[in-house]
Amino acid sequence: MYVVNIEDLNGTDRDVKSETWRSRRMVLAKEGVGFSFHETTIYAGTTSTFHYQNHYEAVYCVAGRGTLTSEETGESWDLRDGTLYLLNEHDKHTVRAEEELRLICTFNPPVTGREVHDENGVYPLVTED
Amino acid sequence: MYVVNIEDLNGTDRDVKSETWRSRRMVLAKEGVGFSFHETTIYAGTTSTFHYQNHYEAVYCVAGRGTLTSEETGESWDLRDGTLYLLNEHDKHTVRAEEELRLICTFNPPVTGREVHDENGVYPLVTED
């Protein structure tokens, strides 16, 4: 059993910040369970584009308000408490936060914590040795 | 891209209820991403014992108050907004909800939706064909 409170991760290497979002990684590849599990905050008034060519991701909104747009099809959805989106086709997508969004995220394969988004918002595939 | 609101699952076969908890399964094995993703509500004033001998599970509390106890070691932890526990050793455990708990859960291997807890609170391993 491994128990952690998100506040314990503040300022550690599991607390990753960009201009528009912050991601705290509670479960990483090193935990050895085959997925990673993060809480991502997207700041109010920001727009972020993501593209995970090497990962599946489920994103579950538990607070805030925003808009999700598929850059593949142009389709949009409201994001609010209770909305889940699943990137099961490696869809390039944009998240606009009207209010700060609290997003709970699972990645497969698990993120190691050493990835950085490249200039296209893409995570490379990094595996644990 | 697959987008769903949890309210859309109410009363469907993805909405599974027991005496002490309710689990709405937003992502199942059939989605083909290698994990399942659920929101589980544990009702206030109840105690539930779980044992997933065939699965890893991450459980993230985003609302409510309770207590988690390892049935392996007897150790206990407070459950509150921001607490995550990871069942990385198939630990038998008990959750006591002082207030209704809102838990976000990821399973690997993914739950198919056809499992039921047996008399020991154990999920069998069921795979998609």
Short mmCIF file of N, CA and C in Angstrom, two decimals, chain A:
data_model
loop_
_atom_site.label_atom_id
_atom_site.label_comp_id
_atom_site.label_asym_id
_atom_site.label_seq_id
_atom_site.Cartn_x
_atom_site.Cartn_y
_atom_site.Cartn_z
N MET A 1 0.87 -1.20 0.00
CA MET A 1 0.00 0.00 0.00
C MET A 1 0.90 1.24 0.00
N TYR A 2 0.50 2.17 -0.79
CA TYR A 2 1.26 3.41 -0.92
C TYR A 2 0.22 4.51 -0.77
N VAL A 3 0.41 5.42 0.19
CA VAL A 3 -0.58 6.47 0.46
C VAL A 3 0.12 7.81 0.41
N VAL A 4 -0.47 8.76 -0.30
CA VAL A 4 0.14 10.08 -0.42
C VAL A 4 -0.97 11.12 -0.46
N ASN A 5 -0.68 12.30 0.08
CA ASN A 5 -1.61 13.41 -0.13
C ASN A 5 -0.97 14.34 -1.15
N ILE A 6 -1.80 14.88 -2.03
CA ILE A 6 -1.27 15.70 -3.11
C ILE A 6 -0.44 16.86 -2.59
N GLU A 7 -0.78 17.37 -1.43
CA GLU A 7 -0.03 18.51 -0.90
C GLU A 7 1.43 18.13 -0.60
N ASP A 8 1.65 16.84 -0.34
CA ASP A 8 3.01 16.38 -0.04
C ASP A 8 3.92 16.45 -1.26
N LEU A 9 3.32 16.59 -2.44
CA LEU A 9 4.12 16.60 -3.67
C LEU A 9 4.54 18.01 -4.08
N ASN A 10 3.97 19.00 -3.42
CA ASN A 10 4.26 20.38 -3.82
C ASN A 10 5.76 20.67 -3.76
N GLY A 11 6.28 21.19 -4.86
CA GLY A 11 7.68 21.58 -4.90
C GLY A 11 8.66 20.44 -5.10
N THR A 12 8.14 19.21 -5.28
CA THR A 12 9.03 18.07 -5.54
C THR A 12 9.15 17.87 -7.05
N ASP A 13 9.91 16.86 -7.45
CA ASP A 13 10.03 16.61 -8.89
C ASP A 13 8.77 15.95 -9.47
N ARG A 14 7.78 15.68 -8.62
CA ARG A 14 6.48 15.21 -9.10
C ARG A 14 5.50 16.36 -9.30
N ASP A 15 5.95 17.58 -9.15
CA ASP A 15 5.12 18.78 -9.29
C ASP A 15 5.67 19.56 -10.48
N VAL A 16 5.00 19.41 -11.63
CA VAL A 16 5.53 19.93 -12.88
C VAL A 16 4.65 21.10 -13.33
N LYS A 17 5.28 22.22 -13.62
CA LYS A 17 4.52 23.43 -13.94
C LYS A 17 4.86 23.97 -15.31
N SER A 18 3.85 24.44 -16.00
CA SER A 18 4.07 25.18 -17.24
C SER A 18 3.33 26.51 -17.09
N GLU A 19 3.30 27.26 -18.17
CA GLU A 19 2.66 28.58 -18.10
C GLU A 19 1.16 28.47 -17.87
N THR A 20 0.55 27.43 -18.45
CA THR A 20 -0.92 27.34 -18.41
C THR A 20 -1.43 26.23 -17.50
N TRP A 21 -0.55 25.33 -17.03
CA TRP A 21 -1.02 24.22 -16.22
C TRP A 21 0.05 23.78 -15.22
N ARG A 22 -0.41 23.01 -14.25
CA ARG A 22 0.44 22.38 -13.25
C ARG A 22 -0.03 20.94 -13.11
N SER A 23 0.90 20.00 -13.08
CA SER A 23 0.54 18.59 -12.97
C SER A 23 1.30 17.98 -11.82
N ARG A 24 0.56 17.40 -10.87
CA ARG A 24 1.19 16.68 -9.77
C ARG A 24 0.97 15.19 -10.01
N ARG A 25 2.07 14.45 -10.07
CA ARG A 25 2.06 13.05 -10.48
C ARG A 25 2.10 12.15 -9.25
N MET A 26 0.96 11.59 -8.92
CA MET A 26 0.86 10.78 -7.71
C MET A 26 1.35 9.36 -7.94
N VAL A 27 1.12 8.85 -9.14
CA VAL A 27 1.59 7.51 -9.50
C VAL A 27 2.34 7.64 -10.82
N LEU A 28 3.58 7.18 -10.83
CA LEU A 28 4.41 7.21 -12.03
C LEU A 28 4.80 5.79 -12.44
N ALA A 29 5.51 5.69 -13.56
CA ALA A 29 5.94 4.37 -14.04
C ALA A 29 6.71 3.60 -12.97
N LYS A 30 7.48 4.32 -12.16
CA LYS A 30 8.32 3.64 -11.17
C LYS A 30 7.50 2.90 -10.12
N GLU A 31 6.22 3.25 -9.96
CA GLU A 31 5.38 2.51 -9.00
C GLU A 31 5.02 1.12 -9.52
N GLY A 32 5.20 0.91 -10.82
CA GLY A 32 5.12 -0.46 -11.34
C GLY A 32 3.72 -1.04 -11.47
N VAL A 33 2.71 -0.17 -11.64
CA VAL A 33 1.35 -0.70 -11.75
C VAL A 33 0.79 -0.59 -13.18
N GLY A 34 1.62 -0.11 -14.11
CA GLY A 34 1.20 -0.12 -15.51
C GLY A 34 0.41 1.09 -15.97
N PHE A 35 0.25 2.06 -15.11
CA PHE A 35 -0.36 3.33 -15.51
C PHE A 35 0.24 4.43 -14.65
N SER A 36 0.06 5.68 -15.07
CA SER A 36 0.38 6.79 -14.17
C SER A 36 -0.90 7.56 -13.89
N PHE A 37 -0.89 8.31 -12.79
CA PHE A 37 -2.11 8.93 -12.28
C PHE A 37 -1.72 10.31 -11.75
N HIS A 38 -2.32 11.33 -12.32
CA HIS A 38 -1.92 12.72 -12.05
C HIS A 38 -3.14 13.57 -11.73
N GLU A 39 -2.92 14.64 -10.99
CA GLU A 39 -3.91 15.71 -10.94
C GLU A 39 -3.33 16.90 -11.67
N THR A 40 -4.07 17.39 -12.65
CA THR A 40 -3.62 18.52 -13.44
C THR A 40 -4.56 19.70 -13.22
N THR A 41 -3.98 20.84 -12.93
CA THR A 41 -4.71 22.09 -12.78
C THR A 41 -4.47 22.90 -14.05
N ILE A 42 -5.54 23.33 -14.69
CA ILE A 42 -5.37 24.24 -15.84
C ILE A 42 -5.89 25.60 -15.41
N TYR A 43 -5.03 26.59 -15.55
CA TYR A 43 -5.33 27.90 -14.97
C TYR A 43 -6.43 28.61 -15.74
N ALA A 44 -7.25 29.35 -14.99
CA ALA A 44 -8.37 30.10 -15.58
C ALA A 44 -7.87 31.08 -16.64
N GLY A 45 -8.61 31.14 -17.72
CA GLY A 45 -8.30 32.12 -18.77
C GLY A 45 -7.23 31.67 -19.73
N THR A 46 -6.80 30.40 -19.64
CA THR A 46 -5.73 29.92 -20.51
C THR A 46 -6.25 28.92 -21.54
N THR A 47 -5.45 28.74 -22.59
CA THR A 47 -5.73 27.76 -23.63
C THR A 47 -4.46 26.92 -23.82
N SER A 48 -4.62 25.60 -23.83
CA SER A 48 -3.48 24.69 -23.96
C SER A 48 -3.82 23.64 -25.02
N THR A 49 -2.85 23.34 -25.87
CA THR A 49 -3.02 22.27 -26.85
C THR A 49 -2.08 21.13 -26.51
N PHE A 50 -2.61 19.91 -26.54
CA PHE A 50 -1.86 18.71 -26.16
C PHE A 50 -1.98 17.67 -27.27
N HIS A 51 -0.97 16.85 -27.36
CA HIS A 51 -1.00 15.77 -28.35
C HIS A 51 -0.11 14.64 -27.85
N TYR A 52 -0.73 13.57 -27.41
CA TYR A 52 0.02 12.44 -26.86
C TYR A 52 0.03 11.32 -27.90
N GLN A 53 1.04 11.34 -28.74
CA GLN A 53 1.07 10.37 -29.83
C GLN A 53 1.41 8.97 -29.35
N ASN A 54 1.97 8.89 -28.15
CA ASN A 54 2.46 7.60 -27.66
C ASN A 54 1.68 7.07 -26.46
N HIS A 55 0.69 7.79 -26.03
CA HIS A 55 -0.03 7.44 -24.80
C HIS A 55 -1.53 7.50 -25.03
N TYR A 56 -2.25 6.64 -24.32
CA TYR A 56 -3.68 6.84 -24.11
C TYR A 56 -3.84 7.65 -22.82
N GLU A 57 -4.86 8.48 -22.77
CA GLU A 57 -5.10 9.25 -21.54
C GLU A 57 -6.60 9.38 -21.29
N ALA A 58 -7.00 9.16 -20.04
CA ALA A 58 -8.35 9.51 -19.58
C ALA A 58 -8.22 10.75 -18.72
N VAL A 59 -9.11 11.72 -18.93
CA VAL A 59 -9.09 12.98 -18.18
C VAL A 59 -10.48 13.18 -17.59
N TYR A 60 -10.55 13.31 -16.29
CA TYR A 60 -11.84 13.45 -15.61
C TYR A 60 -11.87 14.78 -14.88
N CYS A 61 -12.82 15.62 -15.25
CA CYS A 61 -12.97 16.94 -14.64
C CYS A 61 -13.81 16.83 -13.38
N VAL A 62 -13.26 17.27 -12.24
CA VAL A 62 -14.02 17.25 -10.99
C VAL A 62 -14.31 18.65 -10.46
N ALA A 63 -13.81 19.67 -11.13
CA ALA A 63 -14.15 21.05 -10.74
C ALA A 63 -13.74 22.00 -11.86
N GLY A 64 -14.43 23.13 -11.95
CA GLY A 64 -14.10 24.16 -12.94
C GLY A 64 -15.02 24.11 -14.14
N ARG A 65 -14.71 24.99 -15.08
CA ARG A 65 -15.50 25.11 -16.31
C ARG A 65 -14.56 25.36 -17.47
N GLY A 66 -14.83 24.71 -18.58
CA GLY A 66 -13.99 24.94 -19.75
C GLY A 66 -14.58 24.32 -20.99
N THR A 67 -13.76 24.31 -22.02
CA THR A 67 -14.17 23.77 -23.32
C THR A 67 -13.04 22.91 -23.86
N LEU A 68 -13.42 21.75 -24.36
CA LEU A 68 -12.50 20.82 -25.01
C LEU A 68 -12.80 20.84 -26.51
N THR A 69 -11.76 20.96 -27.32
CA THR A 69 -11.94 20.92 -28.77
C THR A 69 -11.00 19.90 -29.37
N SER A 70 -11.54 19.03 -30.21
CA SER A 70 -10.70 18.12 -30.98
C SER A 70 -10.08 18.88 -32.14
N GLU A 71 -8.76 18.83 -32.22
CA GLU A 71 -8.09 19.48 -33.35
C GLU A 71 -8.15 18.58 -34.59
N GLU A 72 -8.64 17.37 -34.39
CA GLU A 72 -8.78 16.45 -35.52
C GLU A 72 -10.09 16.71 -36.27
N THR A 73 -11.15 16.97 -35.52
CA THR A 73 -12.49 17.07 -36.14
C THR A 73 -13.12 18.45 -35.97
N GLY A 74 -12.58 19.26 -35.05
CA GLY A 74 -13.17 20.57 -34.77
C GLY A 74 -14.34 20.52 -33.78
N GLU A 75 -14.73 19.32 -33.39
CA GLU A 75 -15.85 19.18 -32.46
C GLU A 75 -15.47 19.72 -31.07
N SER A 76 -16.46 20.30 -30.37
CA SER A 76 -16.22 20.84 -29.03
C SER A 76 -17.20 20.28 -28.02
N TRP A 77 -16.74 20.23 -26.77
CA TRP A 77 -17.57 19.76 -25.65
C TRP A 77 -17.34 20.68 -24.45
N ASP A 78 -18.39 20.86 -23.65
CA ASP A 78 -18.23 21.56 -22.37
C ASP A 78 -17.48 20.67 -21.39
N LEU A 79 -16.60 21.27 -20.64
CA LEU A 79 -15.93 20.58 -19.53
C LEU A 79 -16.49 21.14 -18.23
N ARG A 80 -16.96 20.26 -17.38
CA ARG A 80 -17.46 20.66 -16.06
C ARG A 80 -17.35 19.44 -15.15
N ASP A 81 -17.66 19.64 -13.90
CA ASP A 81 -17.60 18.54 -12.93
C ASP A 81 -18.41 17.35 -13.48
N GLY A 82 -17.76 16.20 -13.60
CA GLY A 82 -18.45 15.01 -14.08
C GLY A 82 -18.16 14.65 -15.53
N THR A 83 -17.44 15.51 -16.26
CA THR A 83 -17.11 15.20 -17.65
C THR A 83 -15.79 14.44 -17.73
N LEU A 84 -15.83 13.33 -18.44
CA LEU A 84 -14.61 12.57 -18.74
C LEU A 84 -14.36 12.58 -20.23
N TYR A 85 -13.09 12.77 -20.62
CA TYR A 85 -12.76 12.51 -22.02
C TYR A 85 -11.60 11.54 -22.09
N LEU A 86 -11.70 10.69 -23.10
CA LEU A 86 -10.72 9.61 -23.28
C LEU A 86 -10.04 9.82 -24.62
N LEU A 87 -8.73 9.96 -24.56
CA LEU A 87 -7.93 10.13 -25.78
C LEU A 87 -7.50 8.74 -26.23
N ASN A 88 -8.43 8.08 -26.91
CA ASN A 88 -8.20 6.69 -27.31
C ASN A 88 -7.72 6.60 -28.75
N GLU A 89 -7.56 7.75 -29.38
CA GLU A 89 -7.07 7.77 -30.76
C GLU A 89 -5.92 8.76 -30.90
N HIS A 90 -5.27 9.05 -29.75
CA HIS A 90 -4.12 9.97 -29.76
C HIS A 90 -4.51 11.31 -30.38
N ASP A 91 -5.72 11.74 -30.08
CA ASP A 91 -6.28 12.94 -30.69
C ASP A 91 -5.56 14.20 -30.21
N LYS A 92 -5.13 15.01 -31.12
CA LYS A 92 -4.64 16.35 -30.76
C LYS A 92 -5.85 17.17 -30.32
N HIS A 93 -5.71 17.90 -29.21
CA HIS A 93 -6.88 18.56 -28.63
C HIS A 93 -6.47 19.82 -27.87
N THR A 94 -7.43 20.69 -27.71
CA THR A 94 -7.20 21.97 -27.03
C THR A 94 -8.17 22.11 -25.87
N VAL A 95 -7.64 22.55 -24.73
CA VAL A 95 -8.46 22.79 -23.54
C VAL A 95 -8.41 24.28 -23.23
N ARG A 96 -9.59 24.87 -23.18
CA ARG A 96 -9.74 26.27 -22.79
C ARG A 96 -10.40 26.28 -21.41
N ALA A 97 -9.76 26.93 -20.45
CA ALA A 97 -10.30 26.99 -19.09
C ALA A 97 -10.98 28.33 -18.87
N GLU A 98 -12.29 28.30 -18.75
CA GLU A 98 -12.98 29.55 -18.38
C GLU A 98 -12.80 29.80 -16.88
N GLU A 99 -12.93 28.73 -16.10
CA GLU A 99 -12.56 28.74 -14.68
C GLU A 99 -11.44 27.73 -14.52
N GLU A 100 -10.70 27.84 -13.41
CA GLU A 100 -9.63 26.87 -13.18
C GLU A 100 -10.20 25.46 -13.20
N LEU A 101 -9.56 24.58 -13.96
CA LEU A 101 -10.02 23.20 -14.11
C LEU A 101 -9.20 22.28 -13.22
N ARG A 102 -9.90 21.42 -12.52
CA ARG A 102 -9.26 20.36 -11.73
C ARG A 102 -9.50 19.05 -12.46
N LEU A 103 -8.43 18.49 -13.01
CA LEU A 103 -8.52 17.32 -13.89
C LEU A 103 -7.73 16.16 -13.28
N ILE A 104 -8.36 14.99 -13.25
CA ILE A 104 -7.71 13.78 -12.76
C ILE A 104 -7.41 12.92 -14.00
N CYS A 105 -6.15 12.52 -14.14
CA CYS A 105 -5.68 11.95 -15.40
C CYS A 105 -4.98 10.61 -15.20
N THR A 106 -5.26 9.68 -16.08
CA THR A 106 -4.54 8.40 -16.11
C THR A 106 -3.91 8.22 -17.48
N PHE A 107 -2.64 7.83 -17.49
CA PHE A 107 -1.91 7.59 -18.73
C PHE A 107 -1.49 6.12 -18.84
N ASN A 108 -1.61 5.58 -20.03
CA ASN A 108 -1.05 4.28 -20.37
C ASN A 108 -0.38 4.41 -21.73
N PRO A 109 0.90 4.07 -21.92
CA PRO A 109 1.81 3.62 -20.86
C PRO A 109 2.04 4.72 -19.82
N PRO A 110 2.48 4.32 -18.64
CA PRO A 110 2.66 5.30 -17.58
C PRO A 110 3.75 6.31 -17.91
N VAL A 111 3.48 7.55 -17.53
CA VAL A 111 4.49 8.60 -17.63
C VAL A 111 5.58 8.31 -16.60
N THR A 112 6.82 8.54 -16.99
CA THR A 112 7.93 8.29 -16.06
C THR A 112 8.24 9.52 -15.21
N GLY A 113 7.83 10.69 -15.70
CA GLY A 113 8.18 11.94 -15.03
C GLY A 113 9.35 12.64 -15.71
N ARG A 114 9.96 11.97 -16.66
CA ARG A 114 11.10 12.58 -17.35
C ARG A 114 10.73 13.16 -18.72
N GLU A 115 9.47 12.94 -19.14
CA GLU A 115 9.04 13.49 -20.41
C GLU A 115 8.86 15.01 -20.30
N VAL A 116 9.08 15.70 -21.38
CA VAL A 116 8.62 17.08 -21.48
C VAL A 116 7.87 17.21 -22.80
N HIS A 117 6.86 18.04 -22.82
CA HIS A 117 6.16 18.30 -24.06
C HIS A 117 7.15 18.94 -25.04
N ASP A 118 7.15 18.48 -26.26
CA ASP A 118 8.01 19.12 -27.25
C ASP A 118 7.28 20.32 -27.84
N GLU A 119 7.85 20.91 -28.86
CA GLU A 119 7.29 22.15 -29.40
C GLU A 119 5.89 21.95 -30.00
N ASN A 120 5.51 20.69 -30.24
CA ASN A 120 4.17 20.41 -30.75
C ASN A 120 3.21 19.96 -29.66
N GLY A 121 3.62 20.05 -28.41
CA GLY A 121 2.76 19.60 -27.32
C GLY A 121 2.72 18.08 -27.21
N VAL A 122 3.74 17.41 -27.79
CA VAL A 122 3.77 15.94 -27.83
C VAL A 122 4.69 15.44 -26.72
N TYR A 123 4.24 14.41 -26.01
CA TYR A 123 5.11 13.70 -25.06
C TYR A 123 5.86 12.61 -25.81
N PRO A 124 7.18 12.52 -25.65
CA PRO A 124 7.88 11.37 -26.20
C PRO A 124 7.57 10.13 -25.35
N LEU A 125 7.82 8.97 -25.91
CA LEU A 125 7.67 7.73 -25.14
C LEU A 125 8.98 7.49 -24.39
N VAL A 126 8.89 7.48 -23.06
CA VAL A 126 10.06 7.21 -22.20
C VAL A 126 9.67 6.02 -21.34
N THR A 127 10.54 5.04 -21.22
CA THR A 127 10.21 3.87 -20.41
C THR A 127 11.19 3.75 -19.25
N GLU A 128 10.72 3.14 -18.18
CA GLU A 128 11.62 2.86 -17.04
C GLU A 128 12.54 1.72 -17.43
N ASP A 129 13.80 1.80 -16.99
CA ASP A 129 14.72 0.68 -17.23
C ASP A 129 14.34 -0.48 -16.34
#
